[in-house]
Amino acid sequence: MQYDKEFLIGFYRTMVRIRNFELKAEELFLQAKLPGFIHLYIGEEAIATGAMANLRKEDYITSTHRGHGHMIAKGADVNKMMAELYGKETGYCKGKGGSMHIADVSIGVLGANGEVAGGLPIAVGAGMAIKMQKKDSVVVSFFGDGASNRGAFHEALNWASVYRLPVIFLNENNQFASTERVSETTSVQNIADRAVGYNIPGVIVDGNDVIAVYEVVKEAVDRARSGGGPTLIEAKTYRIKGHFVGDPVLYRNESEVNEKWQFEPISRFESTLFEMGMITDAEKESIWREAEQEIKNAVNFAEKSKYPEPESALQDLFESDTGYDY
Amino acid sequence: MKEITFSEALGEAMLEEMQRDPTIFTYGEDIAKQGGIFGAYKPILGKYQDRILDTPISEEVIFGSALGASLAGMRPVAEFHFADFLFTGMTAVANQIMKFKYMTGGQGKIHLILRGPDGISKSAAAQHSESIETLFMHIPGIKIIVPSTPYDMKGLFKTALKADDPVICFEHKMLYAKKGPVPEEEYYIPFGKADIKKEGKDVTVVTTSRMVHESLKASEQLAKEGIDVEVVDLRTLVPWDKELVLESVKKTHRLVIAHETWRRGGWGAEIAATVQEEAFDYLDGPIMRVGAKNVHIPFSPPLQDFVVPDYNSVINEVRKVLNV
Ligand SMILES: Cc1ncc(C[n+]2csc(CCOP(=O)(O)OP(=O)(O)O)c2C)c(N)n1
Ligand SMILES: [Mg+2]
């Protein structure tokens, strides 16, 4: 496929924005400025970026505990994201959710999810809604290799297949579920092989190749929009950082990580762009500088924002009443 | 007024609201062809066949998909088949549906209903007989309706079908065939408004669902001894009508709480604690609770009868409060 320069630079910019957000989140967490847990998407940026380039605003996604990249690629406001990581009242969830519960229903993000595989049934439901409304929207459900061992994954794929729902199940196989290597816990070599059991297409893609991801997701999205039902895509990648910031990482050695770092998606795509003559040093510099500035502004916004009033903890349970005082 | 059954009342509520609102649809196991195991969906069969779906036996998706469908603009009514099988997909209810709005800072309108049968029937044994409504009162995030009559079933369910919050509806198996008066004209019953099923001045019995009928039977027997029981049907547990309960206790000065679910940690304990906090000086005796004995529901009829409360259990506790 031929792509124009602006389109490809768009991929690069999104990945760089995600990378900068994540590097800053890591730094802030290590400085003890952020409470809770942070799961970084570093090294996996190509998946969210390539996938989301196929989506419209009214398409839905369900995300995971490692969800910052999905949010940014779907068009979320990084100020509100950063403020949420700080637990500030200007955050996406007014400080009630934190990193693992960021959502923006207005742009179709039906939630990050603190429960592994928690998003898959939700994605199926959104798919049922689309079908009943006779729309041509789609849902992309992101989930990890570990999540594919939960019952919810199997129930969701069977269900989506039976009803031919417009749901793309996008597995991010980063080789680990916290401390456990996928090969130790998973009955198949390729998670995509599980598609056979549900009579749907199963596709493997290099998750560190943004164009490849874009193309396989495009095929699946086109099929889903035209009533062809769900697809399982396994994007093979590697989790460069620990499971969470602060992970002692006792389950692998540094040399393995260094070797995998050679294949990380941003510098790989950068080389491609240079080879194709699609980017100059100056353009590259300015994309990085802009991203750094954007994230700096987000940190500024978050730090200047107030913590929520303690009493606001009693709001937002229900739409119609408070729900705590009886 | 016409006389219809409890399950017909549910069916009428569905039919009326489905006519009004094209986003309402319903799904679950074994519902699209026979209209549900108790026939409640018969009125919509044939009329809205594209909005009533049989599903795989996949409880986590039955419940979790309701959240996704409601966020995407529909009003799903998902059936749980038997209350016991809420546990099978419980994580989708407790970790997703009940938490979504709160943990996202109030985003989305989660207009979904989970509904189905609960409670005992004739020897259904431990995995088809539970009443577990207390769990959903304990965990924040869902409204609970527990109707006892066709009138309440229809009015509460119609309100649920217009609500913008998740609702769980427990329909007692022994009530589906029960008949009662329902007006011809349309009506809605608001959540959080208890109903005095029988006025009385000597002792208040706060109850729901099947135990409303057992309490009414108990009150008839006790009336023969000159004991005048007030039977208060809460109708909804989240929210529950504290004002009416306190008012009734301030009048009768005595309280018994009767539910089919286990006595230990049952919702009656919450009501009892609240009443002693807020109306201690009005009480002329201890607050007594009626509930199942703290074992599972056994199979053999004499065993089930021993474990699960009935009108005699209510009579016994009323006598204790009155010291007669
Ligand atoms: C149901 C559930 N079980 C366990 C956990 C704890 N946990 C959080 S992330 C994780 C590993 C998930 O692995 P994977 O799905 O591969 O996603 P990754 O972290 O690699 O992106 C575990 C076990 C959880 N959050 N939810
Ligand atoms: Mg993983």
XYZ file of C-alpha atoms and ligand atoms in Angstrom:
677
model
C 0.000 0.000 0.000
C 1.064 3.583 -0.707
C 0.581 6.173 2.001
C 1.106 9.865 1.880
C 3.580 11.619 4.067
C 1.091 13.351 6.307
C -0.614 10.050 7.122
C 2.633 8.350 8.060
C 3.910 11.315 10.043
C 0.619 11.107 11.931
C 1.548 7.585 13.088
C 4.944 8.793 14.181
C 3.532 11.774 16.072
C 0.970 9.670 17.944
C 3.586 7.126 18.999
C 5.931 9.884 20.138
C 3.149 11.538 22.129
C 2.347 8.249 23.863
C 6.040 7.610 24.562
C 6.475 11.040 26.079
C 3.392 10.676 28.223
C 4.653 7.344 29.513
C 8.216 8.506 30.161
C 6.881 11.435 32.127
C 4.423 9.269 34.061
C 7.284 6.945 34.993
C 9.457 9.826 36.139
C 6.659 11.387 38.177
C 5.808 8.066 39.788
C 9.429 7.484 40.776
C 9.441 10.970 42.285
C 6.455 9.851 44.370
C 4.238 12.516 42.820
C 1.637 10.028 41.603
C -0.319 7.741 43.947
C -1.408 4.206 43.072
C 0.000 2.057 40.286
C 1.137 2.889 36.765
C 1.385 0.315 33.958
C 3.437 1.624 31.043
C 2.774 1.092 27.352
C 6.389 1.747 26.315
C 7.306 -0.484 23.383
C 3.657 -1.214 22.529
C 2.748 2.166 21.031
C 2.407 0.863 17.481
C -0.623 -1.255 18.374
C -2.901 1.492 19.671
C -1.616 3.882 17.015
C -2.057 1.608 14.029
C -5.409 0.272 15.223
C -6.979 3.605 16.100
C -6.121 5.150 12.732
C -8.971 3.016 11.385
C -11.560 4.312 13.817
C -14.041 7.145 13.774
C -15.014 9.159 16.788
C -18.270 7.215 17.178
C -16.483 3.863 17.179
C -15.883 2.350 20.595
C -12.922 0.837 22.327
C -12.473 -0.972 25.594
C -9.066 -0.576 27.132
C -7.011 -2.208 29.871
C -4.955 -1.440 32.957
C -2.174 -0.538 30.490
C -4.395 1.959 28.743
C -2.717 5.374 28.399
C -1.700 4.656 24.803
C -5.213 3.619 23.810
C -6.623 6.813 25.278
C -4.163 9.103 23.526
C -4.554 7.354 20.191
C -8.370 7.592 20.426
C -8.075 11.329 20.887
C -8.241 11.848 24.643
C -7.238 15.069 26.350
C -3.781 14.535 27.907
C -4.384 17.288 30.452
C -7.357 15.422 31.880
C -5.397 12.168 31.739
C -2.443 13.570 33.633
C -4.695 15.276 36.151
C -6.382 11.917 36.776
C -3.015 10.256 37.422
C -2.414 12.931 40.049
C -5.863 12.351 41.573
C -6.956 15.900 40.856
C -10.519 17.173 40.459
C -9.864 18.185 36.837
C -9.018 14.611 35.897
C -11.139 12.461 33.624
C -12.745 10.772 36.626
C -12.495 13.726 39.049
C -9.903 11.753 40.966
C -12.147 8.727 41.545
C -10.537 6.355 39.104
C -6.841 6.944 38.535
C -4.783 5.402 35.766
C -6.691 2.102 35.660
C -10.175 3.584 35.299
C -9.733 6.426 32.856
C -12.660 6.618 30.467
C -14.076 9.111 28.024
C -17.485 7.916 26.944
C -17.856 11.023 24.748
C -15.118 9.768 22.406
C -16.128 6.128 22.664
C -13.617 4.985 25.274
C -15.737 2.656 27.412
C -13.129 2.525 30.094
C -9.699 1.333 30.933
C -10.193 -1.641 33.207
C -8.618 -2.752 36.436
C -9.965 -6.232 35.910
C -8.007 -8.321 33.438
C -10.409 -9.177 30.546
C -13.085 -6.977 32.117
C -13.490 -4.999 28.911
C -14.383 -7.874 26.598
C -17.995 -8.392 27.732
C -18.499 -4.625 27.620
C -17.200 -4.528 24.050
C -19.607 -7.311 23.109
C -22.476 -5.271 24.566
C -21.483 -2.199 22.574
C -21.344 -4.457 19.524
C -24.893 -5.679 20.219
C -26.061 -2.077 20.527
C -24.472 -1.147 17.187
C -26.110 -4.096 15.532
C -29.551 -3.308 16.948
C -29.179 0.338 15.960
C -28.211 -0.799 12.453
C -25.140 1.417 12.448
C -21.824 0.662 10.784
C -19.710 1.515 13.821
C -17.251 -0.960 15.279
C -15.730 -1.809 18.639
C -12.082 -2.590 19.235
C -11.434 -4.445 22.464
C -7.810 -4.378 23.643
C -6.646 -7.080 26.023
C -3.442 -8.792 27.074
C -2.060 -12.277 26.583
C -2.910 -13.006 30.210
C -6.501 -11.901 29.629
C -6.905 -14.569 26.950
C -6.811 -17.178 29.706
C -9.889 -15.792 31.418
C -13.369 -17.175 30.868
C -14.599 -13.761 29.795
C -12.401 -13.947 26.686
C -13.869 -17.281 25.635
C -17.460 -16.283 26.384
C -17.000 -13.010 24.499
C -15.508 -14.561 21.350
C -18.160 -17.247 21.131
C -20.926 -14.713 21.665
C -19.553 -12.200 19.153
C -19.194 -14.963 16.607
C -22.718 -16.300 17.138
C -24.255 -12.851 16.620
C -21.652 -11.734 14.038
C -20.963 -8.615 16.035
C -18.746 -5.779 14.764
C -16.091 -6.348 17.413
C -12.352 -6.597 16.811
C -10.589 -8.441 19.603
C -7.108 -6.977 19.629
C -4.739 -9.022 21.715
C -1.569 -7.305 22.840
C 0.765 -10.214 23.407
C 3.627 -8.569 25.235
C 4.915 -12.000 26.366
C 4.112 -11.509 30.046
C 1.210 -11.446 32.440
C 2.893 -9.681 35.349
C 5.636 -12.123 36.383
C 4.448 -15.026 34.245
C 5.681 -15.740 30.768
C 2.905 -16.442 28.281
C 4.476 -19.759 27.299
C 4.162 -21.025 30.883
C 0.469 -20.322 31.178
C -1.091 -20.623 27.762
C -2.170 -23.773 25.920
C -1.447 -22.429 22.447
C 1.664 -20.991 20.909
C -0.281 -18.241 19.201
C -3.251 -16.665 20.886
C -4.692 -16.035 17.417
C -5.023 -19.835 17.083
C -7.872 -19.668 19.561
C -10.000 -18.017 16.861
C -10.487 -21.453 15.300
C -12.559 -22.518 18.290
C -14.929 -19.646 17.638
C -15.097 -19.935 13.882
C -13.763 -16.435 13.279
C -10.634 -15.195 11.501
C -7.498 -15.190 13.646
C -4.581 -13.080 12.478
C -1.063 -12.611 13.784
C 0.707 -9.325 13.238
C 4.021 -7.823 14.252
C 2.818 -5.484 16.964
C 5.919 -3.347 16.684
C 5.233 -2.483 13.059
C 2.711 0.321 13.005
C 1.852 -0.001 9.325
C 1.340 -3.741 9.588
C -0.972 -3.230 12.551
C -2.870 -0.539 10.671
C -3.380 -2.866 7.732
C -4.589 -5.953 9.571
C -6.915 -3.892 11.717
C -8.187 -2.140 8.591
C -9.151 -5.445 7.069
C -10.922 -6.504 10.251
C -12.677 -3.152 10.640
C -13.839 -3.164 7.014
C -15.208 -6.659 7.491
C -16.957 -5.693 10.727
C -18.482 -2.533 9.237
C -19.951 -4.513 6.392
C -21.568 -7.117 8.625
C -18.843 -9.760 8.395
C -18.492 -10.163 12.148
C -15.593 -10.283 14.572
C -11.872 -10.921 14.152
C -9.244 -11.951 16.647
C -5.924 -10.203 16.037
C -2.818 -11.088 17.964
C -0.263 -8.306 17.910
C 3.058 -9.739 19.043
C 5.105 -7.291 21.028
C 7.275 -7.130 24.105
C 6.805 -5.378 27.416
C 9.995 -3.335 27.738
C 9.313 -1.977 31.219
C 8.307 -3.838 34.353
C 4.689 -4.843 34.814
C 4.208 -1.645 36.795
C 6.564 1.165 37.669
C 8.592 -0.174 40.580
C 8.393 -3.834 39.508
C 11.601 -5.566 40.739
C 11.465 -7.679 37.517
C 12.730 -10.985 38.941
C 11.446 -13.059 36.046
C 13.790 -12.144 33.169
C 17.252 -10.749 32.651
C 18.416 -7.442 31.340
C 20.036 -8.893 28.217
C 16.690 -10.153 26.949
C 15.198 -6.696 27.376
C 18.150 -5.043 25.628
C 17.803 -7.393 22.706
C 14.077 -6.662 22.373
C 14.656 -2.943 22.642
C 16.330 -3.135 19.196
C 12.893 -3.774 17.759
C 10.967 -1.090 19.587
C 8.363 0.477 17.314
C 9.286 4.151 17.285
C 12.920 3.975 16.196
C 11.991 1.214 13.781
C 9.342 3.326 12.135
C 11.667 6.310 12.215
C 14.245 4.389 10.152
C 11.535 3.428 7.697
C 10.466 7.040 7.379
C 14.051 8.155 6.780
C 14.581 5.411 4.219
C 11.443 6.484 2.408
C 12.522 10.101 2.592
C 9.329 10.971 4.401
C 10.917 12.765 7.346
C 13.832 15.128 7.933
C 15.892 15.571 11.069
C 14.270 18.925 11.635
C 10.767 17.463 11.372
C 11.658 14.679 13.745
C 13.090 17.173 16.235
C 10.019 19.328 16.139
C 7.657 16.358 16.652
C 9.585 15.347 19.758
C 9.775 18.921 21.044
C 6.044 19.453 20.541
C 5.226 16.210 22.327
C 7.521 17.068 25.214
C 5.916 20.486 25.463
C 2.416 19.023 25.343
C 3.204 16.662 28.207
C 4.963 19.408 30.159
C 1.808 21.486 29.818
C -0.253 18.535 30.981
C 1.911 18.181 34.084
C 1.564 21.878 34.697
C -2.189 21.651 34.337
C -2.331 18.711 36.715
C -0.071 20.274 39.324
C -1.973 23.548 39.295
C -5.293 21.746 39.614
C -6.866 21.241 43.016
C -7.426 17.983 44.799
C -11.105 17.150 44.932
C -13.046 18.191 48.012
C -13.202 15.114 50.283
C -16.997 15.299 50.319
C -17.072 14.881 46.558
C -16.280 11.210 47.278
C -20.007 10.909 47.974
C -21.002 11.942 44.440
C -21.275 10.067 41.154
C -22.580 6.706 42.331
C -25.942 7.189 40.644
C -27.491 9.505 38.092
C -30.745 10.049 39.969
C -29.780 10.301 43.643
C -26.721 10.166 45.874
C -27.125 6.570 46.940
C -25.029 6.702 50.115
C -27.413 8.173 52.657
C -29.897 5.351 53.149
C -59.133 -2.888 37.915
C -58.319 -6.215 36.356
C -56.847 -9.313 37.963
C -53.582 -10.503 36.451
C -50.673 -12.632 37.599
C -47.329 -11.382 38.778
C -45.643 -12.650 35.616
C -48.314 -11.068 33.429
C -47.653 -7.815 35.229
C -43.987 -8.031 34.305
C -44.921 -8.828 30.716
C -47.307 -5.870 30.538
C -44.662 -3.535 31.889
C -42.217 -4.754 29.251
C -44.732 -4.526 26.444
C -45.872 -1.004 27.316
C -42.367 0.341 27.688
C -41.037 -1.444 24.589
C -43.794 0.238 22.585
C -42.721 3.596 23.945
C -38.956 3.135 23.796
C -37.316 1.361 20.838
C -33.977 1.079 22.684
C -35.357 -1.491 25.141
C -34.370 -5.052 24.340
C -34.051 -8.161 26.442
C -31.943 -11.275 26.423
C -30.995 -14.291 28.438
C -31.228 -18.054 28.419
C -34.425 -19.768 27.243
C -36.541 -16.663 26.851
C -37.147 -16.032 23.144
C -39.232 -19.114 22.381
C -41.134 -19.892 25.549
C -41.124 -16.392 26.985
C -38.971 -17.222 29.979
C -39.139 -20.205 32.297
C -42.134 -18.643 34.027
C -43.707 -17.227 30.873
C -43.335 -13.584 31.823
C -42.330 -12.553 28.317
C -45.308 -14.157 26.594
C -46.946 -10.744 25.941
C -43.956 -9.611 23.859
C -43.435 -12.830 21.913
C -44.315 -12.373 18.275
C -44.565 -8.606 18.697
C -40.943 -7.704 19.315
C -39.190 -10.892 18.369
C -36.127 -8.972 17.150
C -35.766 -7.436 20.601
C -35.849 -10.660 22.617
C -32.784 -12.826 22.236
C -31.778 -16.276 23.408
C -28.127 -16.248 24.421
C -25.335 -18.697 25.077
C -24.886 -19.808 28.702
C -22.282 -17.112 29.225
C -23.243 -15.243 32.365
C -20.261 -12.920 32.462
C -21.150 -11.662 28.993
C -24.899 -11.614 29.688
C -24.255 -9.140 32.513
C -21.145 -7.364 31.227
C -22.607 -6.803 27.781
C -25.537 -5.001 29.383
C -23.079 -2.353 30.543
C -21.577 -1.982 27.070
C -24.989 -1.886 25.417
C -26.261 0.791 27.791
C -23.154 2.934 27.298
C -23.798 2.620 23.580
C -27.323 3.970 23.950
C -29.547 0.923 24.441
C -31.675 -0.135 27.416
C -30.858 -3.783 27.911
C -32.871 -6.023 30.210
C -30.681 -9.033 30.933
C -32.137 -12.107 32.608
C -30.106 -13.989 35.179
C -32.173 -17.185 34.928
C -31.822 -17.964 38.646
C -30.438 -15.597 41.279
C -27.907 -18.295 42.159
C -26.287 -17.827 38.736
C -25.626 -14.195 39.364
C -22.506 -15.568 41.027
C -21.433 -17.138 37.740
C -21.125 -13.711 36.160
C -20.839 -11.751 39.375
C -17.638 -9.974 38.461
C -19.368 -8.237 35.558
C -22.017 -7.022 37.984
C -19.921 -6.098 41.003
C -16.705 -4.993 39.292
C -18.081 -3.456 36.127
C -21.758 -2.476 36.207
C -21.865 -1.326 39.813
C -18.563 0.558 39.692
C -18.448 2.078 36.226
C -20.222 5.333 36.888
C -18.523 6.030 40.183
C -14.986 5.224 39.162
C -15.247 7.264 35.969
C -16.418 10.326 37.862
C -20.064 10.067 36.840
C -19.716 9.249 33.143
C -22.400 7.511 31.142
C -26.000 6.637 31.853
C -26.106 3.033 32.894
C -29.735 2.320 32.078
C -29.800 -1.429 32.353
C -31.862 -3.964 34.261
C -30.826 -7.363 35.543
C -33.868 -9.426 36.387
C -34.916 -12.938 37.177
C -36.306 -15.336 39.732
C -34.964 -15.786 43.248
C -36.062 -17.549 46.401
C -37.361 -20.981 47.198
C -39.738 -23.116 45.233
C -40.706 -26.731 45.723
C -37.432 -28.492 46.558
C -35.168 -26.751 44.062
C -32.318 -27.233 46.567
C -29.254 -25.172 47.276
C -28.250 -23.978 43.789
C -31.705 -22.878 42.598
C -33.268 -21.396 45.727
C -31.194 -18.540 47.029
C -32.224 -15.053 47.982
C -29.115 -12.897 47.680
C -30.516 -9.379 47.489
C -28.560 -8.318 50.560
C -25.279 -8.563 48.654
C -26.437 -5.891 46.239
C -27.504 -3.658 49.086
C -24.150 -4.123 50.760
C -22.096 -3.259 47.675
C -22.858 0.256 46.438
C -23.969 0.880 42.885
C -27.276 -0.743 41.922
C -30.940 -0.127 42.721
C -32.836 -3.138 44.033
C -36.504 -3.855 43.474
C -38.207 -6.732 45.291
C -41.907 -6.669 44.394
C -44.528 -8.702 46.207
C -47.692 -8.134 44.134
C -48.623 -7.809 40.455
C -49.426 -4.148 41.070
C -45.984 -3.443 42.528
C -44.226 -5.602 39.944
C -45.683 -3.652 37.056
C -45.319 -0.193 38.547
C -41.784 -0.703 39.778
C -40.623 -2.383 36.588
C -41.993 0.424 34.442
C -40.044 2.863 36.586
C -36.938 0.692 36.207
C -37.361 0.802 32.421
C -37.186 4.591 32.539
C -34.440 4.874 35.144
C -30.951 6.076 34.272
C -29.206 3.865 36.818
C -28.636 0.111 36.950
C -31.485 -1.815 38.541
C -31.677 -5.416 39.710
C -35.099 -6.978 40.080
C -35.684 -10.079 42.186
C -38.900 -11.894 41.351
C -39.800 -14.599 43.817
C -40.572 -17.897 42.087
C -43.579 -18.590 44.314
C -45.128 -15.252 43.300
C -45.173 -15.582 39.494
C -48.565 -17.300 39.449
C -50.101 -15.093 42.142
C -52.964 -12.887 40.962
C -53.773 -9.378 42.043
C -55.531 -6.217 40.947
C -53.807 -3.957 38.430
C -55.419 -0.779 37.083
C -56.248 -0.422 33.401
C -54.617 2.997 33.239
C -50.882 3.507 33.144
C -48.985 4.070 36.403
C -45.452 4.105 37.767
C -44.245 3.413 41.305
C -41.259 5.490 42.443
C -38.259 3.790 44.045
C -37.757 4.291 47.770
C -41.466 4.415 48.654
C -42.576 1.606 50.928
C -46.184 0.490 50.985
C -48.221 -0.287 54.068
C -49.863 -3.535 53.068
C -51.857 -3.625 56.290
C -52.206 -0.930 58.897
C -51.860 -1.812 62.552
C -50.947 -0.268 65.884
C -49.203 -2.892 68.025
C -46.138 -3.981 66.082
C -44.497 -3.163 62.750
C -43.322 -5.952 60.461
C -40.944 -4.693 57.769
C -40.697 -7.144 54.907
C -40.512 -7.722 51.131
C -41.385 -10.199 48.410
C -42.801 -13.600 49.453
C -42.482 -12.732 53.137
C -45.018 -9.928 52.669
C -47.637 -12.620 52.103
C -46.389 -14.721 55.019
C -46.494 -11.617 57.219
C -50.054 -10.823 56.127
C -51.057 -14.394 56.976
C -49.362 -14.040 60.343
C -51.198 -10.793 60.982
C -54.557 -12.478 60.304
C -53.816 -15.159 62.891
C -52.535 -12.650 65.406
C -55.587 -10.459 64.888
C -57.653 -13.300 66.361
C -55.678 -12.824 69.576
C -56.228 -9.082 69.452
C -52.722 -8.262 68.175
C -52.816 -5.564 65.519
C -49.836 -5.905 63.134
C -48.718 -3.255 60.641
C -47.141 -4.830 57.563
C -44.703 -2.532 55.752
C -43.538 -3.706 52.324
C -40.310 -1.925 51.448
C -40.658 -2.761 47.718
C -37.162 -1.401 47.030
C -34.040 -2.013 49.133
C -31.818 0.518 47.382
C -33.137 3.032 48.128
C -35.144 1.899 51.161
C -37.825 4.017 52.744
C -36.323 4.905 56.089
C -38.859 7.662 56.752
C -41.855 5.391 56.523
C -40.227 2.677 58.650
C -39.329 5.184 61.364
C -42.812 6.670 61.263
C -44.381 3.258 61.660
C -42.065 2.312 64.545
C -42.818 5.600 66.276
C -46.477 4.615 66.121
C -46.241 0.938 67.127
C -43.031 1.079 69.230
C -42.179 -2.447 68.175
C -40.379 -3.866 65.174
C -39.921 -7.234 63.520
C -38.079 -7.570 60.218
C -38.920 -10.565 58.058
C -37.001 -11.777 55.030
C -36.422 -15.097 53.339
C -32.692 -14.620 53.013
C -30.367 -15.714 55.780
C -30.826 -14.047 59.112
C -27.091 -13.705 59.662
C -25.988 -10.517 57.963
C -29.293 -10.251 56.127
C -30.628 -6.820 55.212
C -32.830 -6.926 58.274
C -29.736 -6.255 60.354
C -29.228 -2.972 58.499
C -32.813 -1.897 59.110
C -32.582 -2.902 62.779
C -29.362 -0.986 63.290
C -30.749 2.129 61.615
C -33.946 2.061 63.648
C -32.138 1.731 66.968
C -29.818 4.589 65.964
C -32.612 6.915 64.953
C -35.625 5.879 67.029
C -34.156 4.202 70.120
C -36.360 6.082 72.545
C -39.497 5.002 70.775
C -38.817 1.279 71.106
C -40.654 -0.699 73.782
C -38.872 -3.966 73.082
C -36.005 -5.550 71.214
C -36.047 -5.546 67.427
C -36.503 -9.122 66.231
C -35.496 -10.616 62.888
C -36.994 -13.425 60.847
C -34.753 -15.069 58.265
C -33.566 -18.404 56.953
C -31.373 -20.468 59.259
C -27.710 -20.057 58.385
C -27.349 -23.116 56.169
C -28.041 -23.681 52.481
C -31.551 -24.418 51.269
C -31.910 -28.207 51.558
C -33.796 -30.475 49.186
C -36.133 -32.671 51.201
C -39.458 -30.896 51.981
C -39.264 -31.225 55.787
C -35.687 -29.911 55.679
C -36.556 -26.938 53.462
C -39.553 -26.096 55.644
C -37.343 -26.167 58.726
C -34.714 -23.820 57.279
C -36.843 -21.250 55.463
C -39.147 -18.888 57.388
C -42.909 -18.744 56.941
C -45.835 -17.069 58.688
C -45.233 -19.106 61.851
C -41.739 -17.670 62.126
C -43.239 -14.177 61.938
C -45.824 -15.054 64.598
C -43.107 -16.350 66.915
C -41.005 -13.201 66.667
C -44.026 -10.923 67.089
C -44.899 -12.784 70.278
C -41.368 -12.315 71.561
C -41.442 -8.566 70.971
C -44.811 -8.266 72.659
C -43.847 -10.693 75.405
C -47.016 -12.748 74.917
C -9.196 -10.671 37.073
C -7.865 -10.158 37.483
N -6.933 -11.016 37.967
C -5.722 -10.559 38.333
C -5.408 -9.226 38.235
C -4.035 -8.716 38.637
N -3.297 -8.381 37.398
C -3.263 -7.122 36.922
S -2.496 -7.016 35.447
C -2.157 -8.671 35.445
C -1.431 -9.279 34.296
C -2.181 -9.082 33.041
O -1.465 -9.615 31.965
P -1.890 -9.327 30.489
O -3.337 -9.586 30.317
O -0.968 -10.063 29.615
O -1.691 -7.735 30.334
P -0.334 -6.912 30.432
O -0.166 -6.474 31.840
O 0.767 -7.767 29.972
O -0.551 -5.730 29.529
C -2.649 -9.270 36.599
C -2.513 -10.696 36.918
C -6.412 -8.359 37.763
N -6.203 -7.047 37.672
N -7.605 -8.842 37.370
Mg 0.804 -9.421 28.775
